[in-house]
Coordinates of C-alpha atoms in Angstrom, one line a residue:
M75 CA 118.8 204.8 54.2
K76 CA 115.3 203.6 55.0
K77 CA 114.8 202.3 51.4
K78 CA 118.0 200.2 51.6
F79 CA 116.6 198.4 54.8
V80 CA 113.1 197.5 53.6
I81 CA 114.1 196.0 50.3
P82 CA 116.2 193.1 51.7
A83 CA 113.4 192.2 54.2
V84 CA 111.0 191.8 51.4
L85 CA 113.4 189.7 49.4
L86 CA 114.1 187.5 52.5
S87 CA 110.4 186.8 53.0
A88 CA 110.0 185.8 49.4
V89 CA 112.9 183.4 49.6
A90 CA 111.4 181.8 52.7
A91 CA 108.0 181.3 51.1
G92 CA 109.6 179.8 48.0
G93 CA 111.6 177.3 50.1
L94 CA 108.5 176.2 52.0
L95 CA 106.7 175.7 48.8
Y96 CA 109.6 173.6 47.5
L97 CA 109.6 171.4 50.6
T98 CA 105.9 170.8 50.4
H99 CA 106.1 169.5 46.9
T100 CA 109.2 167.5 47.5
Y101 CA 108.1 165.6 50.8
P102 CA 104.4 164.6 51.0
M103 CA 102.6 165.3 54.2
E104 CA 102.3 161.6 54.9
K105 CA 106.1 161.2 55.2
V106 CA 106.3 164.2 57.5
A107 CA 103.6 162.7 59.8
A108 CA 105.3 159.4 59.8
A109 CA 108.5 161.0 60.7
I110 CA 107.0 162.6 63.8
A111 CA 104.8 159.6 64.9
P112 CA 105.8 157.9 68.3
A113 CA 107.7 154.6 68.2
P114 CA 105.7 151.4 69.0
P115 CA 106.0 150.2 72.7
P116 CA 108.6 147.6 73.4
T117 CA 107.6 143.9 73.7
V118 CA 107.5 142.4 77.2
P119 CA 109.7 139.3 77.8
I120 CA 107.9 136.3 79.3
V121 CA 108.3 132.6 80.0
A122 CA 105.7 130.6 78.2
G123 CA 104.4 127.0 78.5
V124 CA 102.0 124.8 76.7
V125 CA 98.8 123.2 78.2
A126 CA 99.4 119.5 78.6
Q127 CA 96.9 116.7 78.4
H128 CA 97.3 113.4 80.3
D129 CA 95.9 111.3 83.1
V130 CA 95.8 113.3 86.4
P131 CA 95.1 111.8 89.9
I132 CA 92.5 113.6 92.0
Y133 CA 93.6 114.1 95.6
L134 CA 91.9 115.2 98.8
S135 CA 94.6 116.6 101.1
G136 CA 94.5 116.9 104.8
V137 CA 96.8 117.0 107.8
G138 CA 97.2 114.0 110.1
T139 CA 99.1 112.4 112.9
V140 CA 100.9 109.1 112.8
I141 CA 99.9 106.7 115.6
A142 CA 101.4 103.3 116.5
Y143 CA 99.3 100.3 115.6
N144 CA 100.0 99.0 119.1
T145 CA 101.7 100.6 122.1
D146 CA 102.4 98.5 125.2
V147 CA 103.8 99.5 128.5
V148 CA 105.8 96.6 129.8
R149 CA 104.8 96.3 133.5
A150 CA 105.6 93.8 136.3
Q151 CA 102.8 91.6 137.5
I152 CA 104.7 90.7 140.6
Q153 CA 107.0 92.5 143.0
G154 CA 110.7 91.9 143.0
Q155 CA 114.2 93.2 142.4
I156 CA 115.4 93.5 138.9
I157 CA 118.7 91.6 138.5
S158 CA 119.3 92.1 134.7
I159 CA 118.2 94.3 131.8
N160 CA 118.3 92.4 128.6
F161 CA 117.6 95.1 125.9
T162 CA 119.1 98.3 124.6
E163 CA 117.0 101.4 124.3
G164 CA 115.8 101.8 120.7
Q165 CA 116.3 98.1 119.9
A166 CA 113.9 96.3 117.7
V167 CA 112.4 93.5 119.7
H168 CA 110.1 90.6 118.9
A169 CA 107.1 89.2 120.8
G170 CA 108.5 87.0 123.6
D171 CA 112.0 88.5 123.8
L172 CA 113.3 88.8 127.3
L173 CA 113.6 92.4 128.3
A174 CA 114.4 92.1 132.1
Q175 CA 114.7 89.5 134.8
I176 CA 113.2 89.8 138.3
D177 CA 114.9 87.8 141.0
P178 CA 113.2 84.4 140.8
R179 CA 114.5 82.8 144.0
P180 CA 111.5 83.6 146.2
Y181 CA 109.1 82.1 143.7
Q182 CA 111.3 79.0 143.1
A183 CA 111.3 78.4 146.9
L184 CA 107.6 78.7 147.0
I185 CA 107.2 76.1 144.3
E186 CA 109.5 73.7 146.2
Q187 CA 107.4 74.3 149.4
Y188 CA 104.2 73.5 147.5
T189 CA 105.8 70.5 145.9
G190 CA 106.8 69.2 149.3
N191 CA 103.2 69.6 150.5
L192 CA 102.0 67.7 147.5
E193 CA 104.4 64.8 148.1
R194 CA 103.4 64.6 151.8
D195 CA 99.7 64.5 151.0
Q196 CA 100.3 61.9 148.2
A197 CA 102.0 59.6 150.8
Q198 CA 99.2 60.1 153.3
L199 CA 96.7 59.4 150.6
T200 CA 98.4 56.1 149.7
N201 CA 98.3 55.0 153.3
A202 CA 94.7 56.1 153.7
E203 CA 93.7 54.2 150.6
A204 CA 95.5 51.0 151.9
N205 CA 93.6 51.4 155.2
L206 CA 90.3 51.8 153.4
T207 CA 90.9 48.6 151.5
R208 CA 91.6 46.7 154.7
Y209 CA 88.6 48.2 156.5
N210 CA 86.4 47.2 153.6
K211 CA 87.5 43.6 153.9
L212 CA 87.0 43.6 157.7
G213 CA 83.6 45.2 157.3
V214 CA 82.5 42.4 155.0
Q215 CA 83.6 39.9 157.6
G216 CA 81.9 41.9 160.4
W217 CA 85.2 42.8 162.1
A218 CA 84.9 46.6 161.3
T219 CA 82.0 48.8 162.0
P220 CA 80.3 50.8 159.2
Q221 CA 81.3 54.0 161.0
L222 CA 85.0 53.1 160.8
V223 CA 84.7 52.4 157.1
E224 CA 82.9 55.7 156.4
T225 CA 85.5 57.6 158.4
Q226 CA 88.3 56.1 156.4
K227 CA 86.5 56.9 153.1
A228 CA 86.2 60.5 154.2
Q229 CA 89.9 60.7 155.1
V230 CA 90.8 59.4 151.6
G231 CA 88.5 62.1 150.0
E232 CA 90.1 64.8 152.2
L233 CA 93.6 63.8 151.1
Q234 CA 92.6 63.7 147.5
A235 CA 91.2 67.3 147.8
A236 CA 94.4 68.4 149.5
I237 CA 96.5 67.0 146.6
K238 CA 94.4 69.0 144.2
T239 CA 95.0 72.1 146.3
D240 CA 98.7 71.4 146.4
Q241 CA 98.8 71.0 142.6
A242 CA 96.9 74.3 142.1
Q243 CA 99.3 76.1 144.4
I244 CA 102.2 74.7 142.4
D245 CA 100.7 75.8 139.1
A246 CA 100.0 79.3 140.5
A247 CA 103.6 79.6 141.8
K248 CA 104.9 78.5 138.4
V249 CA 102.8 81.3 136.8
E250 CA 104.3 83.8 139.2
L251 CA 107.7 82.4 138.5
S252 CA 107.1 83.1 134.8
F253 CA 106.2 86.7 135.7
T254 CA 109.8 87.2 136.8
R255 CA 110.7 87.2 133.1
L256 CA 109.5 90.6 131.6
T257 CA 109.1 89.9 127.9
S258 CA 108.0 92.0 125.0
P259 CA 104.3 91.4 124.2
I260 CA 104.6 92.6 120.6
D261 CA 107.0 93.1 117.7
G262 CA 108.2 96.7 117.9
V263 CA 110.9 99.1 119.1
A264 CA 111.8 99.6 122.7
G265 CA 111.8 103.1 124.0
I266 CA 113.6 104.7 127.0
R267 CA 114.2 102.4 129.9
Q268 CA 112.3 103.6 133.0
I269 CA 114.0 101.6 135.7
D270 CA 117.5 100.3 136.4
V271 CA 119.1 97.1 137.6
G272 CA 118.8 96.7 141.4
N273 CA 115.6 98.6 141.8
I274 CA 112.3 97.0 143.1
I275 CA 109.6 96.8 140.5
S276 CA 105.9 96.0 141.2
P277 CA 102.5 96.2 139.5
S278 CA 102.1 99.7 141.0
T279 CA 105.2 101.1 139.4
T280 CA 103.8 103.9 137.3
N281 CA 106.0 103.9 134.2
G282 CA 106.7 100.2 134.1
L283 CA 109.9 99.0 132.6
V284 CA 109.8 100.3 129.1
V285 CA 107.3 101.2 126.3
V286 CA 107.4 99.0 123.2
T287 CA 105.8 100.6 120.1
Q288 CA 104.8 98.7 117.0
L289 CA 106.0 100.4 113.9
N290 CA 105.1 97.9 111.2
P291 CA 102.3 98.2 110.3
I292 CA 101.4 101.7 111.5
S293 CA 98.3 104.0 111.2
L294 CA 97.6 107.6 110.3
I295 CA 94.6 109.6 111.5
F296 CA 93.9 112.7 109.4
T297 CA 91.0 115.0 108.8
L298 CA 89.1 116.3 105.8
P299 CA 86.3 118.8 105.4
E300 CA 82.9 117.2 105.9
T301 CA 81.9 118.5 102.4
D302 CA 84.3 115.8 101.0
L303 CA 82.5 112.9 102.7
P304 CA 79.8 112.4 99.9
R305 CA 82.5 112.2 97.3
I306 CA 84.5 109.6 99.3
Q307 CA 81.4 107.5 100.0
Q308 CA 80.4 107.7 96.3
Q309 CA 83.9 106.6 95.2
Q310 CA 84.0 103.7 97.8
Q311 CA 80.7 102.4 96.5
K312 CA 81.9 102.8 92.9
T313 CA 85.2 101.0 93.2
K314 CA 84.4 98.5 96.0
T315 CA 88.0 98.6 97.0
A316 CA 90.1 100.5 99.7
L317 CA 91.1 103.9 98.5
K318 CA 94.9 104.7 98.4
V319 CA 96.5 107.2 100.8
M320 CA 99.9 108.8 100.5
A321 CA 101.8 110.4 103.4
Y322 CA 104.2 113.3 102.9
N323 CA 106.4 115.3 105.2
Q324 CA 105.2 118.8 106.2
D325 CA 106.6 120.6 103.2
D326 CA 105.3 118.0 100.7
T327 CA 108.8 117.3 99.4
I328 CA 109.3 113.6 100.6
E329 CA 106.8 110.8 100.2
L330 CA 106.9 108.8 103.5
G331 CA 104.7 105.9 102.6
Q332 CA 101.7 104.5 100.8
G333 CA 98.8 102.9 102.5
V334 CA 95.1 102.3 102.2
L335 CA 92.1 103.9 103.8
G336 CA 90.8 101.7 106.6
L337 CA 88.2 103.8 108.3
V338 CA 85.9 106.8 107.9
N339 CA 84.9 107.7 111.5
N340 CA 81.3 107.3 112.4
E341 CA 80.7 111.0 113.3
I342 CA 81.6 114.5 112.1
L343 CA 83.5 116.8 114.5
Q344 CA 81.0 119.5 115.1
T345 CA 83.6 121.9 116.5
T346 CA 85.6 121.9 113.2
G347 CA 83.2 120.6 110.6
S348 CA 85.6 117.9 109.6
I349 CA 85.6 114.1 109.4
Q350 CA 88.3 111.9 110.7
L351 CA 89.8 109.1 108.6
K352 CA 92.3 106.4 109.5
A353 CA 94.7 104.8 107.0
N354 CA 97.0 101.9 107.5
F355 CA 100.6 101.7 106.2
P356 CA 103.0 98.7 105.9
N357 CA 105.8 101.0 107.0
S358 CA 108.5 98.4 106.4
S359 CA 111.1 101.1 106.1
H360 CA 110.0 102.8 109.3
R361 CA 109.8 106.2 107.6
L362 CA 106.5 107.0 109.5
W363 CA 107.1 107.5 113.2
P364 CA 104.5 107.6 116.0
G365 CA 103.4 111.2 116.8
E366 CA 104.7 112.6 113.5
L367 CA 102.7 115.3 111.9
V368 CA 102.3 114.6 108.1
N369 CA 100.3 115.7 105.1
A370 CA 97.9 113.0 103.8
R371 CA 96.6 112.7 100.3
L372 CA 93.6 110.5 99.6
L373 CA 93.6 109.4 96.0
L374 CA 89.9 109.9 95.1
D375 CA 89.9 109.3 91.4
T376 CA 92.0 109.6 88.2
R377 CA 90.9 112.1 85.5
H378 CA 91.8 110.8 82.0
N379 CA 93.0 113.3 79.5
G380 CA 93.0 116.1 82.0
L381 CA 94.5 119.5 81.2
T382 CA 97.4 120.7 83.3
V383 CA 99.6 123.8 83.5
P384 CA 102.3 124.9 85.9
A385 CA 100.8 126.3 89.1
S386 CA 102.3 129.7 88.4
V387 CA 100.1 130.1 85.3
V388 CA 97.0 130.5 87.5
Q389 CA 96.5 134.1 88.7
Q390 CA 93.9 135.3 91.1
G391 CA 91.8 138.4 90.3
P392 CA 88.6 140.0 91.7
T393 CA 86.4 137.7 89.7
G394 CA 88.4 134.5 90.4
A395 CA 91.2 132.6 88.7
Y396 CA 92.5 133.5 85.3
A397 CA 95.5 133.0 83.0
Y398 CA 97.3 134.9 80.2
V399 CA 97.1 133.1 76.9
V400 CA 99.5 134.0 74.1
N401 CA 97.8 134.6 70.7
P402 CA 99.3 133.7 67.3
D403 CA 100.3 137.4 66.8
N404 CA 102.3 137.3 70.1
T405 CA 99.8 139.4 72.0
V406 CA 98.2 138.2 75.2
A407 CA 94.6 137.8 76.3
I408 CA 93.0 137.0 79.6
R409 CA 91.1 133.7 80.0
P410 CA 89.0 133.0 83.1
L411 CA 89.7 129.6 84.6
K412 CA 88.0 127.0 86.7
V413 CA 90.7 125.1 88.6
A414 CA 90.0 121.6 89.9
Q415 CA 93.1 121.2 92.1
I416 CA 96.7 122.4 92.5
S417 CA 99.1 119.6 93.5
D418 CA 102.9 119.1 93.1
G419 CA 103.3 122.4 91.3
Q420 CA 100.7 121.5 88.6
A421 CA 97.2 122.9 88.3
L422 CA 94.4 120.8 86.9
I423 CA 92.0 122.9 84.7
D424 CA 88.3 122.2 84.5
S425 CA 87.6 124.9 82.0
G426 CA 89.1 128.0 80.3
L427 CA 91.9 126.4 78.4
K428 CA 92.4 123.9 75.6
A429 CA 95.2 121.4 74.9
N430 CA 98.3 122.9 73.4
D431 CA 97.3 126.5 74.2
T432 CA 100.4 128.7 74.9
V433 CA 100.1 130.3 78.3
V434 CA 102.3 132.7 80.3
V435 CA 104.2 130.9 83.0
D436 CA 106.2 133.9 84.3
G437 CA 106.2 137.6 83.8
Q438 CA 102.5 138.3 84.3
Y439 CA 103.0 141.4 86.4
K440 CA 104.0 143.4 83.4
L441 CA 101.1 142.3 81.2
Q442 CA 97.7 143.7 80.1
P443 CA 95.3 142.4 77.5
G444 CA 96.8 143.1 74.1
T445 CA 100.4 143.5 75.3
R446 CA 102.9 142.2 72.7
V447 CA 105.3 139.7 74.2
T448 CA 108.6 138.0 73.5
M449 CA 109.0 134.5 74.7
L450 CA 112.2 133.6 76.5
H451 CA 113.8 130.1 76.2
G452 CA 116.6 128.1 77.8
Q453 CA 118.9 129.9 80.2
A454 CA 117.1 133.2 79.8
A455 CA 113.8 131.6 80.9
Q456 CA 115.4 130.0 83.9
E457 CA 117.0 133.3 85.0
A458 CA 113.7 135.1 84.6
I459 CA 111.9 132.6 86.8
A460 CA 114.7 132.8 89.4
Q461 CA 114.5 136.6 89.4
T462 CA 110.8 136.6 89.9
A463 CA 111.1 134.1 92.8
Q464 CA 113.6 136.4 94.5
Q465 CA 111.3 139.4 94.1
A466 CA 108.2 137.6 95.3
P467 CA 106.9 138.8 98.7
I468 CA 107.1 136.4 101.6
P469 CA 103.6 135.1 102.4

């Protein structure tokens, strides 16, 4: 029985060895190794763009406040009762427009009184001059004493002075009468009315009648770091013209107006290390409003044939800005960048890229140098950008 069990085992081992030898000759080792090698890593989908080359404006950006070119509080110069209001709050008014009327009757009566005094003194002067003429004739004939003649001359002079005084009083009363008309001193927009019909107004009334604000033209005062001052001065000396200034709303989505730089303040603010600048705007459409906080862009220069990429291309690392560049074999490499400015979603590149380079616009978080990529186009690219925007952390 033991012999019957050993012989089949030996035969089985021989058959196995023969089979292994057959497989070794039939399939080379290279094919076996290839069969068990790991699959290449999958490519990473990205959205790519091309480095553009064109003229790029160079801006200096700051925050500023819109101020009215002129702001006037319409006050009374005399005391009296307001009998009419002749404007509507928020109305556009012009210089000389009647805004309110103070009761003029007391001042008209005063003019009539002074006019009566003038006419009385003129009549007395006529009589005194006639008497002087007679006394002069009598004096020549010896019938009037020199003292009488001199006295009459003095009376004529006194009445002449009284007439001048009367006329001055009439003129002053007419001026006061004109003050009963409260008019707009400038072209502008009337604000909230501070007093109502029937109330007494006087020069001591704190808030006056109304505030009229000039909106056209208008000014903007904004600040820039003091380090920008030499560049501004150099550009002013170079161009010999006023630099252009643009005003935008706080989220930089709406341009509110274009103006020119009117003033660089004569001192630097030591507390903040900044310089104040004042720009003037035509503001014909009234899009700039006094007190409004806006973003100001000072157009310093224009770089010809500048290199630009979407702002999302620029990444920040421990050593500074960089970008992923797509190589011809669809792998990516890191390029250090020097960025001149980022404005309106575009980055102006000083160095690190060349015109027509292909760069990664979206999908950088999955990349490493040497990663093979697949470029998305059309709707797929838009969906990838939208998905990244939703996943981005809130700053």
